[in-house]
CSV table of C-alpha atoms in Angstrom, one decimal:
chain,number,residue,atom,x,y,z
A,1,UNK,CA,18.0,-37.7,-43.4
A,2,UNK,CA,19.8,-41.0,-44.0
A,3,UNK,CA,20.9,-43.1,-41.1
A,4,UNK,CA,24.4,-43.2,-42.7
A,5,UNK,CA,24.8,-39.4,-42.3
A,6,UNK,CA,24.7,-39.7,-38.6
A,7,UNK,CA,27.5,-39.6,-36.2
A,8,UNK,CA,27.7,-42.4,-33.5
A,9,UNK,CA,26.2,-40.2,-30.9
A,10,UNK,CA,23.4,-39.2,-33.2
A,11,UNK,CA,22.8,-42.7,-34.4
A,12,UNK,CA,22.4,-43.8,-30.8
A,13,UNK,CA,19.8,-41.2,-30.2
A,14,UNK,CA,18.1,-42.2,-33.5
A,15,UNK,CA,17.7,-45.8,-32.4
A,16,UNK,CA,16.5,-44.9,-29.0
A,17,UNK,CA,13.7,-42.6,-30.2
A,18,UNK,CA,11.5,-45.4,-31.8
A,19,UNK,CA,11.0,-47.1,-28.3
A,20,UNK,CA,11.3,-43.9,-26.1
A,21,UNK,CA,14.6,-45.2,-24.6
A,22,UNK,CA,16.4,-42.5,-22.6
A,23,UNK,CA,20.0,-41.6,-23.9
A,24,UNK,CA,22.3,-40.3,-21.1
A,25,UNK,CA,25.7,-38.9,-22.2
A,26,UNK,CA,26.8,-37.7,-18.8
A,27,UNK,CA,29.8,-39.1,-17.1
A,28,UNK,CA,28.7,-38.0,-13.7
A,29,UNK,CA,25.4,-36.7,-12.3
A,30,UNK,CA,27.0,-33.4,-11.0
A,31,UNK,CA,28.3,-32.4,-14.5
A,32,UNK,CA,27.7,-28.7,-15.2
A,33,UNK,CA,26.0,-28.1,-18.6
A,34,UNK,CA,27.5,-24.7,-18.8
A,35,UNK,CA,30.7,-26.3,-19.7
A,36,UNK,CA,29.1,-28.0,-22.7
A,37,UNK,CA,30.6,-25.9,-25.3
A,38,UNK,CA,33.9,-27.9,-24.8
A,39,UNK,CA,32.1,-31.3,-25.1
A,40,UNK,CA,33.4,-33.4,-28.0
A,41,UNK,CA,31.6,-35.2,-30.9
A,42,UNK,CA,31.0,-38.3,-28.8
A,43,UNK,CA,28.2,-36.3,-27.1
A,44,UNK,CA,27.3,-33.8,-29.8
A,45,UNK,CA,24.0,-33.9,-31.6
A,46,UNK,CA,23.0,-31.6,-34.4
A,47,UNK,CA,19.6,-29.9,-33.9
A,48,UNK,CA,18.7,-30.7,-37.5
A,49,UNK,CA,18.8,-34.3,-36.4
A,50,UNK,CA,16.5,-33.8,-33.4
A,51,UNK,CA,14.2,-32.0,-35.8
A,52,UNK,CA,14.1,-34.8,-38.2
A,53,UNK,CA,13.3,-37.2,-35.4
A,54,UNK,CA,10.5,-35.2,-34.1
A,55,UNK,CA,8.9,-34.7,-37.4
A,56,UNK,CA,9.4,-38.0,-39.1
A,57,UNK,CA,11.4,-40.3,-36.9
A,58,UNK,CA,11.1,-44.1,-36.8
A,59,UNK,CA,8.5,-45.9,-34.7
A,60,UNK,CA,8.3,-49.3,-33.2
A,61,UNK,CA,5.0,-51.1,-33.1
A,62,UNK,CA,3.6,-51.3,-29.6
A,63,UNK,CA,6.0,-48.5,-28.3
A,64,UNK,CA,5.6,-44.8,-27.6
A,65,UNK,CA,8.2,-42.9,-29.6
A,66,UNK,CA,9.8,-40.1,-27.5
A,67,UNK,CA,13.0,-38.0,-27.7
A,68,UNK,CA,14.7,-38.5,-24.3
A,69,UNK,CA,18.2,-37.1,-24.2
A,70,UNK,CA,20.5,-35.9,-21.4
A,71,UNK,CA,24.0,-34.5,-21.2
A,72,UNK,CA,24.2,-33.7,-25.0
A,73,UNK,CA,25.6,-30.7,-26.7
A,74,UNK,CA,23.1,-29.5,-29.2
A,75,UNK,CA,24.5,-27.5,-32.3
A,76,UNK,CA,22.7,-25.4,-34.6
A,77,UNK,CA,19.3,-23.9,-33.9
A,78,UNK,CA,16.3,-26.3,-33.2
A,79,UNK,CA,13.8,-25.0,-35.8
A,80,UNK,CA,10.2,-26.3,-34.9
A,81,UNK,CA,8.4,-23.1,-35.8
A,82,UNK,CA,4.7,-24.0,-36.8
A,83,UNK,CA,5.5,-27.7,-36.4
A,84,UNK,CA,3.1,-30.2,-35.0
A,85,UNK,CA,5.1,-32.7,-32.7
A,86,UNK,CA,3.2,-35.7,-31.3
A,87,UNK,CA,6.1,-37.0,-29.1
A,88,UNK,CA,7.3,-36.0,-25.8
A,89,UNK,CA,10.4,-33.9,-25.9
A,90,UNK,CA,12.9,-34.3,-23.0
A,91,UNK,CA,16.3,-32.5,-23.4
A,92,UNK,CA,17.6,-32.5,-19.9
A,93,UNK,CA,21.1,-31.3,-18.7
A,94,UNK,CA,21.9,-30.4,-22.3
A,95,UNK,CA,23.9,-27.5,-23.7
A,96,UNK,CA,22.4,-25.5,-26.5
A,97,UNK,CA,24.7,-23.4,-28.8
A,98,UNK,CA,21.8,-21.8,-30.5
A,99,UNK,CA,18.3,-20.5,-29.4
A,100,UNK,CA,15.5,-23.2,-29.9
A,101,UNK,CA,12.8,-21.8,-32.1
A,102,UNK,CA,9.4,-23.2,-31.3
A,103,UNK,CA,7.2,-20.2,-32.4
A,104,UNK,CA,3.6,-21.4,-32.9
A,105,UNK,CA,4.5,-25.0,-32.7
A,106,UNK,CA,2.2,-27.5,-31.3
A,107,UNK,CA,3.9,-30.0,-28.9
A,108,UNK,CA,3.1,-32.6,-26.2
A,109,UNK,CA,5.2,-32.6,-23.0
A,110,UNK,CA,8.5,-30.4,-23.2
A,111,UNK,CA,11.2,-30.8,-20.7
A,112,UNK,CA,14.4,-28.6,-20.9
A,113,UNK,CA,15.2,-28.9,-17.1
A,114,UNK,CA,18.7,-28.4,-16.0
A,115,UNK,CA,19.9,-27.3,-19.5
A,116,UNK,CA,21.8,-24.2,-20.4
A,117,UNK,CA,20.4,-22.2,-23.3
A,118,UNK,CA,21.2,-18.9,-24.9
A,119,UNK,CA,17.5,-18.1,-24.9
A,120,UNK,CA,14.1,-19.5,-26.0
A,121,UNK,CA,11.7,-18.4,-28.8
A,122,UNK,CA,8.4,-20.1,-28.2
A,123,UNK,CA,5.7,-17.3,-28.2
A,124,UNK,CA,2.3,-18.6,-29.4
A,125,UNK,CA,3.3,-22.2,-28.8
A,126,UNK,CA,0.9,-24.8,-27.7
A,127,UNK,CA,1.9,-27.5,-25.3
A,128,UNK,CA,-0.7,-30.3,-24.8
A,129,UNK,CA,0.8,-31.2,-21.3
A,130,UNK,CA,3.4,-29.5,-19.3
A,131,UNK,CA,6.4,-27.3,-20.1
A,132,UNK,CA,9.3,-28.0,-17.6
A,133,UNK,CA,12.2,-25.4,-17.4
A,134,UNK,CA,13.2,-26.4,-13.9
A,135,UNK,CA,16.7,-25.2,-12.9
A,136,UNK,CA,17.4,-24.2,-16.6
A,137,UNK,CA,19.8,-21.4,-17.3
A,138,UNK,CA,19.2,-18.9,-19.9
A,139,UNK,CA,21.5,-16.3,-21.3
A,140,UNK,CA,18.9,-14.5,-23.3
A,141,UNK,CA,15.1,-13.8,-23.5
A,142,UNK,CA,12.6,-16.6,-22.8
A,143,UNK,CA,9.6,-15.7,-25.0
A,144,UNK,CA,6.3,-17.5,-24.1
A,145,UNK,CA,4.0,-14.5,-24.8
A,146,UNK,CA,0.6,-15.9,-26.0
A,147,UNK,CA,1.7,-19.5,-25.1
A,148,UNK,CA,-1.1,-22.0,-24.4
A,149,UNK,CA,-0.2,-24.8,-21.9
A,150,UNK,CA,-2.9,-27.1,-21.0
A,151,UNK,CA,-0.9,-28.2,-17.9
A,152,UNK,CA,1.6,-26.4,-15.7
A,153,UNK,CA,4.6,-24.3,-16.4
A,154,UNK,CA,7.5,-25.2,-14.2
A,155,UNK,CA,10.3,-22.7,-13.6
A,156,UNK,CA,11.7,-23.8,-10.2
A,157,UNK,CA,15.0,-22.1,-9.4
A,158,UNK,CA,15.3,-21.2,-13.2
A,159,UNK,CA,17.9,-18.5,-13.9
A,160,UNK,CA,17.4,-15.9,-16.6
A,161,UNK,CA,20.4,-13.5,-17.1
A,162,UNK,CA,20.1,-11.6,-20.3
A,163,UNK,CA,22.3,-8.3,-19.8
A,164,UNK,CA,22.2,-7.2,-23.4
A,165,UNK,CA,18.4,-7.7,-23.8
A,166,UNK,CA,16.1,-4.7,-24.2
A,167,UNK,CA,12.6,-5.6,-22.9
A,168,UNK,CA,11.5,-8.3,-20.6
A,169,UNK,CA,13.7,-11.2,-20.1
A,170,UNK,CA,10.8,-13.6,-19.4
A,171,UNK,CA,7.8,-12.9,-21.4
A,172,UNK,CA,4.5,-14.6,-20.6
A,173,UNK,CA,2.0,-11.9,-21.5
A,174,UNK,CA,-1.3,-13.2,-22.7
A,175,UNK,CA,-0.3,-16.7,-21.8
A,176,UNK,CA,-2.9,-19.3,-20.9
A,177,UNK,CA,-2.0,-22.0,-18.4
A,178,UNK,CA,-4.4,-24.8,-17.5
A,179,UNK,CA,-2.9,-25.3,-14.2
A,180,UNK,CA,0.0,-23.5,-12.2
A,181,UNK,CA,2.7,-21.3,-12.9
A,182,UNK,CA,5.2,-22.9,-10.5
A,183,UNK,CA,8.4,-20.9,-10.1
A,184,UNK,CA,9.7,-20.9,-6.7
A,185,UNK,CA,13.2,-19.8,-6.5
A,186,UNK,CA,13.2,-18.2,-10.0
A,187,UNK,CA,16.1,-15.8,-10.6
A,188,UNK,CA,15.6,-13.1,-13.2
A,189,UNK,CA,17.7,-10.1,-13.9
A,190,UNK,CA,15.3,-8.0,-16.0
A,191,UNK,CA,11.5,-7.5,-16.3
A,192,UNK,CA,9.4,-10.6,-15.8
A,193,UNK,CA,6.1,-9.9,-17.9
A,194,UNK,CA,2.8,-11.5,-17.1
A,195,UNK,CA,0.5,-8.9,-18.5
A,196,UNK,CA,-2.9,-10.3,-19.5
A,197,UNK,CA,-1.8,-13.9,-18.5
A,198,UNK,CA,-4.6,-16.3,-17.3
A,199,UNK,CA,-3.5,-19.0,-14.8
A,200,UNK,CA,-6.1,-21.6,-13.8
A,201,UNK,CA,-4.1,-22.4,-10.7
A,202,UNK,CA,-1.6,-20.7,-8.5
A,203,UNK,CA,1.2,-18.5,-9.4
A,204,UNK,CA,4.1,-19.5,-7.2
A,205,UNK,CA,7.1,-17.2,-6.9
A,206,UNK,CA,8.0,-18.1,-3.5
A,207,UNK,CA,11.7,-17.2,-2.9
A,208,UNK,CA,12.0,-15.7,-6.1
A,209,UNK,CA,14.6,-13.0,-6.8
A,210,UNK,CA,13.5,-10.4,-9.4
A,211,UNK,CA,16.1,-7.8,-10.1
A,212,UNK,CA,15.3,-4.8,-12.2
A,213,UNK,CA,16.6,-1.7,-10.4
A,214,UNK,CA,14.9,1.7,-11.6
A,215,UNK,CA,12.4,-0.4,-13.6
A,216,UNK,CA,9.8,-2.8,-13.4
A,217,UNK,CA,10.7,-6.2,-11.9
A,218,UNK,CA,7.4,-8.0,-12.3
A,219,UNK,CA,4.9,-6.6,-14.9
A,220,UNK,CA,1.5,-8.3,-14.2
A,221,UNK,CA,-1.1,-5.9,-15.4
A,222,UNK,CA,-4.6,-7.5,-15.7
A,223,UNK,CA,-3.2,-11.0,-14.6
A,224,UNK,CA,-6.0,-13.4,-13.8
A,225,UNK,CA,-5.1,-16.1,-11.5
A,226,UNK,CA,-7.9,-18.4,-10.2
A,227,UNK,CA,-6.1,-19.4,-7.1
A,228,UNK,CA,-3.2,-17.6,-5.2
A,229,UNK,CA,-0.2,-15.5,-6.2
A,230,UNK,CA,2.5,-16.4,-3.8
A,231,UNK,CA,5.6,-14.4,-3.4
A,232,UNK,CA,6.7,-15.3,0.3
A,233,UNK,CA,10.3,-14.6,1.0
A,234,UNK,CA,10.7,-13.0,-2.4
A,235,UNK,CA,13.3,-10.4,-3.1
A,236,UNK,CA,12.4,-7.7,-5.5
A,237,UNK,CA,14.4,-4.8,-6.6
A,238,UNK,CA,12.3,-2.7,-8.9
A,239,UNK,CA,8.6,-2.2,-9.3
A,240,UNK,CA,5.8,-4.9,-8.7
A,241,UNK,CA,3.0,-4.0,-11.1
A,242,UNK,CA,-0.3,-5.7,-10.5
A,243,UNK,CA,-2.7,-3.0,-11.9
A,244,UNK,CA,-6.0,-4.5,-12.8
A,245,UNK,CA,-5.2,-8.0,-11.6
A,246,UNK,CA,-7.8,-10.4,-10.5
A,247,UNK,CA,-6.8,-12.8,-7.8
A,248,UNK,CA,-9.7,-14.5,-5.8
A,249,UNK,CA,-7.3,-16.1,-3.4
A,250,UNK,CA,-4.3,-14.6,-1.8
A,251,UNK,CA,-1.7,-12.1,-3.0
A,252,UNK,CA,0.8,-13.3,-0.4
A,253,UNK,CA,3.9,-11.1,0.1
A,254,UNK,CA,4.8,-12.4,3.6
A,255,UNK,CA,8.4,-11.9,4.5
A,256,UNK,CA,9.1,-10.5,1.0
A,257,UNK,CA,11.6,-7.6,0.6
A,258,UNK,CA,10.4,-4.9,-1.8
A,259,UNK,CA,12.8,-2.3,-2.7
A,260,UNK,CA,12.4,0.5,-5.1
A,261,UNK,CA,13.5,3.7,-3.5
A,262,UNK,CA,12.2,6.9,-5.2
A,263,UNK,CA,9.5,4.9,-7.2
A,264,UNK,CA,6.6,2.7,-6.7
A,265,UNK,CA,7.5,-0.5,-5.0
A,266,UNK,CA,4.0,-2.2,-5.2
A,267,UNK,CA,1.3,-1.0,-7.4
A,268,UNK,CA,-1.9,-3.1,-7.0
A,269,UNK,CA,-4.4,-0.5,-8.0
A,270,UNK,CA,-7.9,-1.2,-9.7
A,271,UNK,CA,-7.4,-4.9,-8.5
A,272,UNK,CA,-9.9,-7.5,-7.1
A,273,UNK,CA,-8.1,-9.5,-4.5
A,274,UNK,CA,-9.5,-12.0,-2.0
A,275,UNK,CA,-6.6,-11.4,0.5
A,276,UNK,CA,-3.5,-9.2,0.4
A,277,UNK,CA,-0.9,-10.1,2.8
A,278,UNK,CA,2.1,-7.9,3.8
A,279,UNK,CA,3.3,-9.4,7.0
A,280,UNK,CA,6.6,-10.1,8.7
A,281,UNK,CA,8.4,-8.1,6.0
A,282,UNK,CA,11.0,-5.2,6.3
A,283,UNK,CA,9.4,-1.8,5.7
A,284,UNK,CA,8.6,-1.5,2.0
A,285,UNK,CA,11.1,0.8,0.3
A,286,UNK,CA,9.1,2.9,-2.2
A,287,UNK,CA,5.5,3.9,-2.7
A,288,UNK,CA,2.7,1.5,-1.9
A,289,UNK,CA,-0.2,2.0,-4.3
A,290,UNK,CA,-3.5,0.4,-3.6
A,291,UNK,CA,-5.8,2.9,-5.2
A,292,UNK,CA,-9.3,1.8,-6.3
A,293,UNK,CA,-8.8,-1.8,-5.4
A,294,UNK,CA,-11.2,-4.1,-3.7
A,295,UNK,CA,-9.8,-6.5,-1.1
A,296,UNK,CA,-11.8,-8.7,1.1
A,297,UNK,CA,-9.0,-9.3,3.7
A,298,UNK,CA,-6.2,-6.7,4.1
A,299,UNK,CA,-3.5,-8.3,6.2
A,300,UNK,CA,-1.0,-5.4,6.6
A,301,UNK,CA,1.3,-5.0,9.7
A,302,UNK,CA,1.8,-1.3,10.5
A,303,UNK,CA,5.6,-1.7,10.5
A,304,UNK,CA,5.5,-2.7,6.9
A,305,UNK,CA,3.8,0.4,5.5
A,306,UNK,CA,6.3,2.7,3.8
A,307,UNK,CA,6.4,6.6,4.3
A,308,UNK,CA,4.4,7.2,1.1
A,309,UNK,CA,1.1,5.4,0.4
A,310,UNK,CA,-1.8,5.8,-1.9
A,311,UNK,CA,-5.0,4.5,-0.6
A,312,UNK,CA,-7.8,6.6,-2.3
A,313,UNK,CA,-10.9,4.5,-3.1
A,314,UNK,CA,-9.4,1.4,-1.6
A,315,UNK,CA,-12.2,-0.7,-0.2
A,316,UNK,CA,-11.7,-3.8,2.2
A,317,UNK,CA,-13.9,-5.6,4.5
A,318,UNK,CA,-11.5,-6.7,7.2
A,319,UNK,CA,-8.2,-5.3,8.3
A,320,UNK,CA,-6.0,-7.6,10.3
A,321,UNK,CA,-4.2,-8.0,12.4
A,322,UNK,CA,-6.4,-6.0,15.0
A,323,UNK,CA,-4.3,-3.1,16.0
A,324,UNK,CA,-5.2,-0.1,18.1
A,325,UNK,CA,-6.2,2.9,16.1
A,326,UNK,CA,-3.1,4.8,17.1
A,327,UNK,CA,-1.0,2.3,15.2
A,328,UNK,CA,-3.1,2.4,12.1
A,329,UNK,CA,-3.7,6.2,11.8
A,330,UNK,CA,-0.1,7.0,10.7
A,331,UNK,CA,-0.8,5.0,7.5
A,332,UNK,CA,-3.7,7.4,6.6
A,333,UNK,CA,-1.5,10.5,7.0
A,334,UNK,CA,1.1,9.4,4.5
A,335,UNK,CA,-0.8,10.2,1.4
A,336,UNK,CA,-0.4,13.3,-0.7
A,337,UNK,CA,-3.8,14.9,0.4
A,338,UNK,CA,-6.8,14.7,2.7
A,339,UNK,CA,-9.0,11.7,1.6
A,340,UNK,CA,-12.1,11.3,3.8
A,341,UNK,CA,-12.8,7.9,2.3
A,342,UNK,CA,-9.8,6.2,3.8
A,343,UNK,CA,-10.8,7.2,7.3
A,344,UNK,CA,-14.4,6.0,6.7
A,345,UNK,CA,-12.9,2.6,5.5
A,346,UNK,CA,-10.9,2.2,8.7
A,347,UNK,CA,-13.9,3.3,10.9
A,348,UNK,CA,-16.1,0.9,9.2
A,349,UNK,CA,-13.5,-2.0,9.7
A,350,UNK,CA,-13.4,-1.2,13.4
A,351,UNK,CA,-17.2,-0.9,13.8
A,352,UNK,CA,-17.5,-4.3,12.1
A,353,UNK,CA,-15.5,-6.0,14.8
A,354,UNK,CA,-17.4,-4.0,17.5
A,355,UNK,CA,-14.3,-1.7,18.5
A,356,UNK,CA,-16.4,1.5,18.7
A,357,UNK,CA,-13.8,3.3,20.7
A,358,UNK,CA,-11.2,2.9,17.9
A,359,UNK,CA,-13.8,3.8,15.4
A,360,UNK,CA,-14.5,7.2,17.2
A,361,UNK,CA,-10.7,7.8,17.5
A,362,UNK,CA,-10.4,7.4,13.7
A,363,UNK,CA,-13.3,9.8,13.1
A,364,UNK,CA,-11.6,12.3,15.4
A,365,UNK,CA,-8.4,12.1,13.6
A,366,UNK,CA,-10.3,12.6,10.4
A,367,UNK,CA,-11.7,15.9,11.7
A,368,UNK,CA,-8.2,17.0,12.8
A,369,UNK,CA,-6.8,16.1,9.4
A,370,UNK,CA,-9.6,17.9,7.7
A,371,UNK,CA,-9.0,21.1,9.9
A,372,UNK,CA,-5.5,21.5,8.3
A,373,UNK,CA,-7.1,22.1,4.8
A,374,UNK,CA,-9.4,24.9,6.1
A,375,UNK,CA,-8.8,28.7,6.0
A,376,UNK,CA,-7.5,30.3,9.3
A,377,UNK,CA,-11.2,31.0,10.7
A,378,UNK,CA,-12.2,27.5,9.9
A,379,UNK,CA,-9.1,26.2,11.8
A,380,UNK,CA,-10.0,28.4,14.8
A,381,UNK,CA,-13.5,27.1,14.9
A,382,UNK,CA,-12.3,23.5,14.5
A,383,UNK,CA,-9.8,24.0,17.4
A,384,UNK,CA,-12.6,25.2,19.5
A,385,UNK,CA,-14.7,22.2,18.7
A,386,UNK,CA,-11.8,19.9,19.4
A,387,UNK,CA,-11.0,21.4,22.7
A,388,UNK,CA,-14.6,21.7,23.8
A,389,UNK,CA,-16.0,18.3,22.9
A,390,UNK,CA,-13.4,16.6,20.7
A,391,UNK,CA,-15.6,17.2,17.6
A,392,UNK,CA,-18.4,15.4,19.4
A,393,UNK,CA,-16.5,12.2,20.0
A,394,UNK,CA,-15.3,13.3,23.5
A,395,UNK,CA,-18.7,14.4,25.0
A,396,UNK,CA,-17.6,14.1,28.6
A,397,UNK,CA,-15.1,16.9,27.9
A,398,UNK,CA,-18.0,19.2,27.8
A,399,UNK,CA,-19.0,18.2,31.3
A,400,UNK,CA,-15.5,18.9,32.4
A,401,UNK,CA,-15.4,22.4,30.9
A,402,UNK,CA,-18.8,23.1,32.4
A,403,UNK,CA,-17.9,22.0,35.8
A,404,UNK,CA,-14.6,24.0,35.8
A,405,UNK,CA,-16.4,27.2,34.7
A,406,UNK,CA,-19.1,26.6,37.3
A,407,UNK,CA,-16.7,26.2,40.1
A,408,UNK,CA,-14.8,29.3,39.1
A,409,UNK,CA,-18.1,31.5,39.0
A,410,UNK,CA,-19.6,29.8,42.1
A,411,UNK,CA,-16.4,30.7,44.1
A,412,UNK,CA,-16.0,34.2,42.7
A,413,UNK,CA,-19.5,35.2,43.2
A,414,UNK,CA,-19.9,33.3,46.6
A,415,UNK,CA,-17.0,35.5,48.0
A,416,UNK,CA,-18.8,38.6,46.7
A,417,UNK,CA,-22.4,38.7,46.0
A,418,UNK,CA,-23.5,41.2,43.1
A,419,UNK,CA,-26.0,43.7,44.3
A,420,UNK,CA,-29.6,43.2,43.6
A,421,UNK,CA,-31.3,45.4,41.0
A,422,UNK,CA,-34.6,45.7,43.1
A,423,UNK,CA,-33.8,44.7,46.6
A,424,UNK,CA,-37.4,44.4,47.6
A,425,UNK,CA,-38.2,42.0,44.8
A,426,UNK,CA,-34.9,40.0,44.3
A,427,UNK,CA,-34.8,36.3,45.3
A,428,UNK,CA,-32.1,35.1,47.6
A,429,UNK,CA,-28.7,35.0,45.9
A,430,UNK,CA,-27.3,31.6,45.1
A,431,UNK,CA,-23.8,31.7,43.4
A,432,UNK,CA,-24.2,28.3,41.8
A,433,UNK,CA,-27.4,29.0,40.0
A,434,UNK,CA,-26.3,32.5,39.2
A,435,UNK,CA,-23.2,31.0,37.4
A,436,UNK,CA,-25.5,28.5,35.6
A,437,UNK,CA,-27.6,31.3,34.5
A,438,UNK,CA,-24.6,33.0,32.9
A,439,UNK,CA,-23.3,29.7,31.4
A,440,UNK,CA,-26.5,28.2,30.0
A,441,UNK,CA,-27.9,30.3,27.2
A,442,UNK,CA,-31.3,28.9,27.1
A,443,UNK,CA,-32.1,27.9,30.7
A,444,UNK,CA,-33.0,30.6,33.2
A,445,UNK,CA,-33.1,30.3,37.0
A,446,UNK,CA,-34.1,34.0,37.5
A,447,UNK,CA,-30.7,35.0,39.1
A,448,UNK,CA,-29.0,36.8,36.2
A,449,UNK,CA,-31.9,39.2,35.7
A,450,UNK,CA,-32.1,40.0,39.4
A,451,UNK,CA,-28.5,41.0,40.2
A,452,UNK,CA,-25.9,43.2,38.6
A,453,UNK,CA,-22.2,42.5,39.3
A,454,UNK,CA,-19.7,45.4,39.4
A,455,UNK,CA,-16.1,45.8,38.4
A,456,UNK,CA,-14.2,42.7,37.3
A,457,UNK,CA,-16.9,40.5,38.5
A,458,UNK,CA,-19.0,42.2,35.7
A,459,UNK,CA,-16.2,41.1,33.2
A,460,UNK,CA,-16.2,37.7,34.6
A,461,UNK,CA,-19.8,37.4,33.8
A,462,UNK,CA,-19.2,38.4,30.3
A,463,UNK,CA,-16.7,35.6,29.9
A,464,UNK,CA,-18.9,33.1,31.3
A,465,UNK,CA,-21.8,34.1,29.0
A,466,UNK,CA,-19.4,33.9,25.9
A,467,UNK,CA,-17.8,30.5,27.0
A,468,UNK,CA,-21.4,29.2,27.6
A,469,UNK,CA,-22.3,30.2,24.1
A,470,UNK,CA,-19.2,28.6,22.7
A,471,UNK,CA,-19.7,25.6,24.7
A,472,UNK,CA,-23.3,25.1,23.6
A,473,UNK,CA,-22.7,25.7,20.0
A,474,UNK,CA,-19.7,23.2,19.9
A,475,UNK,CA,-21.8,20.6,21.6
A,476,UNK,CA,-24.6,20.9,19.4
A,477,UNK,CA,-22.3,20.8,16.3
A,478,UNK,CA,-20.4,17.8,17.6
A,479,UNK,CA,-23.6,15.9,18.7
A,480,UNK,CA,-25.2,16.6,15.3
A,481,UNK,CA,-22.2,15.3,13.5
A,482,UNK,CA,-22.0,12.1,15.7
A,483,UNK,CA,-25.8,11.4,15.2
A,484,UNK,CA,-25.6,11.9,11.5
A,485,UNK,CA,-22.9,9.1,11.4
A,486,UNK,CA,-25.2,6.6,13.2
């Protein structure tokens, strides 16, 4: 391209490129690039001119050539597909009439911050540095699938609104980032896709607003982040999908609002996570799915847990904050079936911190939940064990039953002694030991065989014998179960 073909605005940009001098067409710092469609030729630059500069622009000895432009209207598509550009590209506060096409290009630093664009086609791009889209506004898809960025990707307060788009509005699937995905305050209407992405640093979505009602707001299956995934104060309408993710640090959803009524609000199944935080949040609206995940520290407040949860095969080392078992147990009752493993996990977490009373209460709740799955005769037997000794976890209850029955029998037979079978050979009658003889099926004090009660006293004896057997059997069953758990 000849210099004579350039407009005055383009000539100014052309001359500044050789020395990396910044060109700023803005009349005021608070100009809105969304109004750039009305900007005149005095600040309009053709995309073909920018392409010619980046591929074969002039250079000055001893200077670093760079494209640094602000407040311009860029007309026509910026075509850099498969190109290799060795110069920094800074197009800030600009208005793009057409979608830049950077597919499979190799670039240095790229900065499109505060610009307004109808979209961005840059999948499989390689950026040897950072890619800045801070506070940029997109009216179409941002395609960065398969991108390789050696530094960070900045999306602070970026807005992506693509109402006519089918599919994800922000595509970062299979992207590789050498540092952070820094996107606090991101606003996206549609699906944000991070499937298979690898981030060497932190994924920061603090204060993000992800809006995809009745669909997936964040698709991050098999995401690998080497530090944290932060979504504090985020507002999410739609599904959060983290299936198979690997996050050695925190998945922090503190004070986030997750809303997907009638569907899954958070799916973090088959994940390996250092710490999962759900704290100081409103109650999750939708299903919470943590199946088959491994979590070192599970920080979940009882008030956050929704009505429907899926916890089968979830393993965790610590459950915080420490809460009484009565506040944790409802979470285990909200699944679709009886799952013994989730009770064992909660029991183990209490035992690990030395709260044996809470651990026993969880085991008792497990037996009661299991009882509801049994046939009627199993439920009857379970009720007897529960009433007698609390399935072995309430051993003092057996003593209470024994003392009560002993008192009833002792008073009844003390008021009316049963006649002896052989008066000449019978020992002196003792109502307490006679009642013990009836109650204890193994021990004999010689009273029961020497006396024969009559009338309703005889029926009372039958009742004491039956209750003694029931009590002894339930005690043995409960104690055996308890010992086997140790």
